[in-house]
Amino acid sequence: MSDLARSRDGLSAMSGTLPHFLQEPDDAYIVKSNPIKLRCRARPALQIFFKCNGEWVHQNQHTSLEHTELGTGLKIREVMINVSRQQVEDFHGPEDYWCLCVAWSHLGTSKSRKATVRIAYLRKNFEQEPQGMEVPINGMIVLHCRPPEGVPAAEVEWLKNEELVSSIEDINIDTRADHNLIINEARLSDSGNYTCLASNIVARRRSATATVIVFVNGGWSSWTDWSECNIRCGRGVQKRTRTCTNPAPLNGGAFCEGMSVQKSTCTSPCPVDGGWAEWTMWSVCSSECERQRTRECTDPEPKHGGRLCDGVALDTDNCTGDLCIQVIVYFSSKSFSFFLADMDSNNDVALYSGLAAGVVTVVVLVIALTLYRRNQSEYGVDVIDSSALTGGFQSFSFKSARQGNPLLMNSSMQPDLTVSRTYTGPICFPDSMEKELIPEPALFDPLPDLKDKVHSSFMVSLGVSERAEYHAKVPSQTFPRGVVQEIGGGGGTLGGRGKSQLAPVQPALVSSMTTGKRPLRTNGVFGHGGGRLVVPNAGVSLLVPHGAIEEDTTWELYMSITQQDSSALSDEGQEILLSPEVTYGPPGLTLSCPVALTIAHCADVSSEDWNIKLKRQAQDNSWEEVMTVEEESTACYCLLDTQCCHLLVERPGCYALVGEALTQAAGKRLRLAAFGNMEPNFLNYSIRVYCVNDTPHAFQEVVSVERGRGGRLLEEPKTLLFRANSFSLQVSIQDIPQFLWSIKPFTTCQEFSFSQVWCSSQSPLQCAFSLERYSPAANQLSCKISVRQVKGHEQILQVYTTISEKDTVPFFTQSDCTITSQTGSRAFKIPLSIRQRICATFDTANAKGKDWQLLAQKLHIDRNLGYFARQTSPSAVILSLWEAQHQERGDLDSLASALEEIGKVQSKHSTTKDCWYAFAIICFHKGKLRKFNSLDVDL
């Protein structure tokens, strides 16, 4: 059989088979209004028709193609139809729109698979969007995402900072689990902005960005070794520190809990100087005619840096007899020694005669002095001023009044005693009427040189007792650690001889200074805008931040200062009061953020010799410790400045600062002031010297007393540092013109015991000197008042004043403050709009480190950051503390400088916020706050 015949037989056999589909219609999606094409191809096929939804498609809607397969010679037919969106939408069957192909051959028909046609879409809203989260390092991150509903179903991808996240490149990331993103162990590099991206053939949808912050909780480093004791001899303090750097908190991680500094008392052994032991026995005489003996520096041995023994440890002596050649020299030396001894004996006789004469003279002087004291026993004096016993005439040149001292005034105008010029804390608000200040003239006109002779006499200052009085209540015997209580009665004079100088206090003075006092009190009504409340001339203020009080709510807030004896001190007797007891309320006050309470104190905080605590009075009137100033606490924040303590507190109540001296080097500041006035007889002039705690409130106590007495401020008040070394305080008057004024002998120096000064808190300490002028014509007084602590610091008050008989009723040039509260924006340095933008910028933690922690660092408020971390808006609380700290300085330079530094640190990452920083600084420095507020800066 030929090949052609075989081929024809094969074609006949193939044509006798059913059609076989080479291409069946596929499922299709109509995008928007674009129709789709369905295709079918079969062999051998005489005809192919589409059937959609059970109905034949008209032949006119078909497009057919036919060709013969080269290898087999069979006919291959291909058919196409178009399906429009309208056709699909008009179909309302129980299932999706479908089509299939039917192919015919000589033997029969074949059907293709059903192909569905659907309208494609993708909705806009995600069924579940990823949420931002904060995860500790090495924790698991799970971001959920359910894409919007769509046909076909959307595929999901993840973006991190706009870059595609690949689970293939990073095995720590899994994106296969139901569209979720899972990071098994979080790393710092995993912090960022994550976006879920859903897409199909219709559209792409982006979810809201989820910010993931991987934070690191702080951990304490190891304690350092204990430092050396800060006292070389005796009881002192040593400390050790640790830092929150193992690891350091990052990206808003929790700060270390506990104290970063530990203090402990220590005792350093005092140096022991060496002492010689007894000499040994003489050695046997040597061939050189010498013998020797030795001693050792062992009685006691020098220890702890003590000095070695002075002298020699080896002593030699000549032990010659008749056999040594040195005998001639020896006898010659001996003869000379006898000669010197004879001369010495003659000198001794003269010496003893002189000593005997001296003893006799001393005995005569003692007897004379005793007789004199018996005749003058009513004086009751103890300390002798050599100037009072000096005879003869002496010329005195009086200095003219010092120029430019705003506190000193002449007889016709009294000094302003309501304001302390040496304290920088809050005093009062300026009057809204902008009153003109009255200039204060000098103390008096220049004085001429005066010469005269006076007799010694003495008149007391109060006209009740003939002794100089201490107008102070004797405090309880409280001493710092390591200080021994003084022996003897309280308040004796120098030397301890004679009667005590503590006389009974005048009844009128007691009622005004120690008992029956009403507390200083001020109040104001505050709302959502917040404000500031000030106790006039007391160094005490309260800052209520904006938003601390709920909207549509007002509270009447008050502050008061307790003026009675303090009960805040512990029963152990080692604590002293360093500030007034300040109360703010009302008790039921509810606030959404802490208030800033500023209280003046008198502690010397330049060293670490104090243990200062903040105490709060409980409901049963007992006192509970809130915190130690140096510890880190989340209940309260304390910023201790040189003269003020700024507190962030959340509970109304009564607060006070108490201190415990850890060493004798601890000190507190005393304010010294001298007042004077003529007594009713116009011959005696009384000078009163006050020693009070260096706080504005304590000084106002003195002002109140002197205002009632008619006193004048004689010299600008000065500050004295009083140490906890158990030594007393001496006040003496010196350089009195002897021929114009007289003072009773032995009263020129008076003394306060250590406990009186150290424990005094509410009652001012006072001593008085009464001077008598010889003639009414002596109308000028010049003297010097020395206030010194024994073995401590000293201050000099120089008095130059003019005495006038008409100057009997003093007056004050400035009244008390009339404005004690401010509300709303007037009370704050930082405008509200700028404050809100700063908070919005820094409250949000980010991986670049530009958050509230950096703001606190640049504002030097970076201690106890754990307190700020628990606040709803840490930046707002930091700014409130900055407001309280800078309430007396009306500029914003420090805040602007801090923002400028932050802008420089982040200059490599130029963003909209960075531009805002720079512009804010410019506006701050140029004062264009209105312009800054008017800008719409998208942060």
Coordinates of C-alpha atoms in Angstrom, one line a residue, residues 10-22 41-48 66-69 72-78 102-110:
G10 CA -5.8 7.9 8.8
L11 CA -7.8 11.0 8.0
S12 CA -10.9 8.9 7.7
A13 CA -10.3 7.4 11.1
M14 CA -9.7 10.8 12.7
S15 CA -12.8 12.3 11.2
G16 CA -14.7 9.6 12.7
T17 CA -14.0 10.8 16.3
L18 CA -15.8 13.3 18.6
P19 CA -14.6 16.9 18.7
H20 CA -11.7 17.5 21.1
F21 CA -11.3 21.0 22.7
L22 CA -7.9 22.4 22.3
R41 CA -11.1 25.9 19.8
A42 CA -11.7 22.2 18.8
R43 CA -10.8 19.5 16.3
P44 CA -12.2 17.9 14.3
A45 CA -15.2 20.3 14.5
L46 CA -17.7 21.1 11.8
Q47 CA -19.5 23.8 14.0
I48 CA -18.9 25.4 17.4
E66 CA -11.1 27.7 10.5
H67 CA -7.9 26.0 9.3
T68 CA -6.6 22.6 8.6
E69 CA -3.9 21.0 10.8
T72 CA -3.3 15.3 10.3
G73 CA -5.3 17.2 7.8
L74 CA -8.1 17.7 10.4
K75 CA -10.2 20.8 10.5
I76 CA -9.6 23.1 13.6
R77 CA -12.4 25.6 14.3
E78 CA -12.0 28.6 16.7
V102 CA -20.6 23.0 22.1
A103 CA -18.7 21.5 19.1
W104 CA -20.1 19.1 16.4
S105 CA -18.5 16.4 14.3
H106 CA -19.8 13.5 12.2
L107 CA -20.0 11.3 15.3
G108 CA -21.6 13.8 17.7
T109 CA -21.1 16.8 20.0
S110 CA -18.7 17.7 22.8

